Amino acid sequence: MKKIILLLVILLSGSLVACSSNDDWDSSKNITLYTRDTSSGTRAGFMEGIGFSDAAEDNSLLAEGYVIKDNTGILTSMKTDEYGIGYISLASLNENVKGLQFDGVDPTIANVVNNTYGLKRPFNYVIRSLDDFANETEKNITLAFVAFLHTSDGADIITNEGAIPLTSNSTWDDIKGNYEVCNQDNSAVTIKFGGSDSIEKIALALTEAFAPKCGNFTPEHDHTGSSDGFKRTQGSEKDGVNYKHVGFASRPFKDTETGSEGTQGQLAWDAIVAIVHLNNEVTNVTAEDLKKIYSGEYATWEQLIG
Amino acid sequence: MSNKRKKFDKLLQIITYASSSIGVLILSLIVIFVIKNGVGLINWDLITNDYHAQFYNGGIDEVTTFSNTSRPINLDDEDVYSEKWGIALRDGLDREGKPIVEVTYIAEDSPLNLMYDKNNLDNADFEIEVENVISSIKFDNKPSALSLYGAEYMINELDAENQFREIVFSSLGGGIRGSLITTLYTIGLTLIIALPIGIFSAIYLNEFAKKNFVTRVIRSMIEMLTGVPSIIFGLMGLAVFVPLTTRYTPADGANLLSGSLTLAVILLPIIIRSTEESLKVIPDDFRFASLALGANNSQTTFKVVLPSALPGILTATLLAIGRVIGESAALIFAIGTTIKDDISIFGKSTTLAVHIWSLLTDEPANIELASTISIIILIIVLVLNISVKLLSKKYLKRV
Amino acid sequence: MKKTKQWFKNLRNNFHFNSKKEIVDFFVRLVFLISTIISASFIIIIIAFIAREGIKPFVTDNNGLGAVNLFRFLSGRVWLTGTTFQSNLYSVGFIIINTLYVALLSLLISMPIGVLTALFIAKIAPKKLSSIMRTVIELLAAIPSIVYGLFGAGVILPFVYNFAKTLGIQSPGGNSVLATVVVLSLMILPTITALSEVAIRSVGKDIEHGSLALGATKTQTHFKVILTSAKSGIFSAAILGIGRALGEATAVSLVAGNAQNGPSFGIFQTTSTLTSTMLQGLKETIGLDYDIRFSVGIVLMIVILITNMVLNYVKKKVGNVNVK
């Protein structure tokens, strides 16, 4: 019994120390930079958006003492670090951190859709070369899926998942006549989707909604990263055990990832938000501010506030 | 005994107690952490439901008569009701923490009961039901009402019209039944492969092998396996076991079997080391006695040595199960990250840990559901742990 | 090995066994031997596999970027100089030091705790309590490393951040050597405890009784006799533990801060390990930036190998009360 009490005491004191943090925010403190790694599509989009594209793939241009984290890591760090600044995908923004206005515009879906919010990156897709499908059915379903991506029905799903679709005027009802394959029973056909895991949720929602429209084919999702998107459809692993029919990339395709004509395209935009701790007094930044912060010209918050 | 000696002993005692309570402390902190985050989502449906939602596209012919059922009194304040269409909707959250719009009531005379299945015109059973999730209502002349904007918006948009093009609705997905079954399959398969090889190797190394250079090399080769990062195991599994299994089984691509083989390799050093340590405990007298009685080496091994080593083997098994349940990096490559509802050992699927991984690499990450799954993992381990112990108690008594 | 040869000789020369028992005996031994060979061969498969991928950056021109300089790679103090995808100036020198530094520190924390816990479970605790403690350790071993990572990011990082703040230091969100060491120690604790416990239990009762008979107290016996006798097993636990610490990736990458230059010795500095470097951007990247991660993998394997050898050497030197 004594031991249990002792244990509780240790536990309690431990958690007390963990919770005790005071609320005054001191602008004379240094800014701690948080960034994604150099292969991240979010980073490329962010750096381009703030006019600092050189730093997209070169860490040495960033101010000293930066921390490299993934999307979730930056989000959780901004809950703790009162003097940090980072950037995340808009879909991840929650009430535990403060999303900064960019050039005076609030980071909301509405503002991205009406094109006033400027920080964003593309979501892309790539399919197998048209002469490289195992059979006509698989090819036609894949083509029908790509067509569906560009309908307003596809756009609705993308919006629902927090990304921003490209504008489209036709509905699936308008064009489904062109896709004879969707009238037959495809339940024995498996179409494989892969590539970027940032796009996994959107892709999953799209295929779940599209499968019943196209003969109930079986979509199989295996998302392992943007570079696998091209590699497993048209690149070195296209005939390997993990081949895919459709791949996604949450960044622009690299020069080495140029596929055959008519097999690549964009399906959506993803907005990027600069975030800080809730205690932070700053509410708005400009592209130039962010560039000065990330290049180290502004070392403390004071310098930004002025 | 001197007083000083006593005090020193006491001090050492206290240090020992304190050290062991650290393990308990860590476990409690982690448990508190996952429960705090994940307890909200825990319920039986999560465990028994499918992951993939079934989607339906409902179309409707021109509507002539609308509903005139007034708002039922048993609806909550959060329910938004459309008298014209006879349907009540409510904002909710799905298992991934995403906002959804649920159907909470449909009136008898609702025109929505007249909807037909746009994807299969012959489907007579088609109907929207309470607990379905509406993802969008599409109109001919204006933007769709999406679940993202909430139930109230959806009802207002619907009320303003006499006609719509399509309602997209679905069952509630996000269950983890598939991943749970996969995890159990994987544990079973992996142990079937790894235990015999591991135990036999340990016996060979401890009972038969000469203490010479070759044995030392073999030993350190096995020990080196423990230092290989899981991700490398995964890539090795992808390069070796996946092609192997696709060639000799009906599998097409990474599958449960290739994943289990990969995990088995990860487990080998743990099983070998732990079994060997327990073999060392057995006094040589036992072996000599058995041999003196005329038993040969293999009889001695199976009848005398192995039963005495059982507790060590059990520890190894439990550690191994723990490792299988917790492993994600290797499995991402060796089984894949396809979350499935129909499980076959020759198909792709995810274990619970990979399920967690895939929740956390999503943007936004779903920490709540990840924590919930962690709770489930802890419960599984606890149950397995206790049952193995009970079984071994029974068995050990018999020996 | 020699025995096996002898059997084969037997088989060839006599072509008959004296009894059925001997045939069984022969085949059982054969199965054991084959199992052992299988277990040992995987490391070769793995080394061959990563060597095939990992040597590429040093011997090919990497699509025009030029071969990576091996000496620079092993000694440099910045992970990558220049722009990703356009530069071949990679180095892991400082990362090797970082990795060893955090792994040794975590071992330093985990070893005493783990061994004492093991002693407690094996010798001191009453039967019920020891069985509960064993379950606790087994549960800890089963927690997915990604959950340790989550716990690290959600609990340890704020803790370190606030701890630094009390000391008047502005920490980058707690991402630091300290946080990494704490998380790693938590993760290797169950491994060390479980294996030390087996080692401690394997100490012969006669040794224990002998010590008690000579008038030593129980505590004295535990610390002076049993722990000393179990040294070899405890060292094996340490080897497994440090192996896990060196090879752990997911959790570390969530709390280390992934410093791109170093080495970092200050406990509040951000750091990076070989595994966190391998993992960083692995899924998104292509070309040399992808291949080089396998070279890091080779370096990691060599680091582990050398650490193992050194520890095995120490294990031998420190002495070994053979309990068998």
Coordinates of C-alpha atoms in Angstrom, one line a residue, chain B residues 195-196 199-201 203-204 207-208 279 282 287 290-291 295-310 313 395 399, chain C residues 21 24-32 35:
Chain B
L195 CA 9.4 -20.4 -32.7
P196 CA 10.7 -23.7 -34.0
I199 CA 14.3 -22.7 -30.3
F200 CA 16.1 -25.3 -32.5
S201 CA 18.9 -22.8 -33.1
I203 CA 19.3 -25.7 -28.6
Y204 CA 21.9 -26.3 -31.2
E207 CA 23.7 -28.2 -26.4
F208 CA 25.5 -29.4 -29.5
L279 CA 18.9 -23.4 -21.3
I282 CA 19.5 -26.2 -16.5
R287 CA 21.5 -34.1 -18.9
S290 CA 19.3 -38.7 -18.6
L291 CA 22.2 -39.8 -20.8
A295 CA 18.5 -41.9 -23.4
N296 CA 20.2 -40.5 -26.5
N297 CA 21.0 -36.8 -27.1
S298 CA 17.7 -35.9 -28.9
Q299 CA 15.6 -37.7 -26.3
T300 CA 17.5 -35.9 -23.6
T301 CA 16.9 -32.6 -25.4
F302 CA 13.2 -33.1 -26.0
K303 CA 12.2 -34.8 -22.7
V304 CA 14.6 -33.2 -20.2
V305 CA 16.1 -30.0 -21.5
L306 CA 13.2 -28.5 -23.4
P307 CA 10.6 -28.8 -20.6
S308 CA 12.9 -27.2 -18.1
A309 CA 13.5 -24.3 -20.5
L310 CA 9.8 -23.7 -21.0
I313 CA 10.6 -19.9 -24.1
Y395 CA 1.4 -27.3 -18.2
V399 CA 5.8 -31.8 -15.9
Chain C
K21 CA 17.3 -44.2 -32.2
V24 CA 16.3 -40.1 -35.2
D25 CA 19.2 -38.6 -33.3
F26 CA 20.9 -37.8 -36.5
F27 CA 17.9 -36.2 -38.1
V28 CA 17.1 -34.2 -35.1
R29 CA 20.6 -32.8 -35.0
L30 CA 20.4 -32.1 -38.7
V31 CA 17.2 -30.1 -38.2
F32 CA 18.8 -28.1 -35.3
S35 CA 17.7 -24.0 -38.2

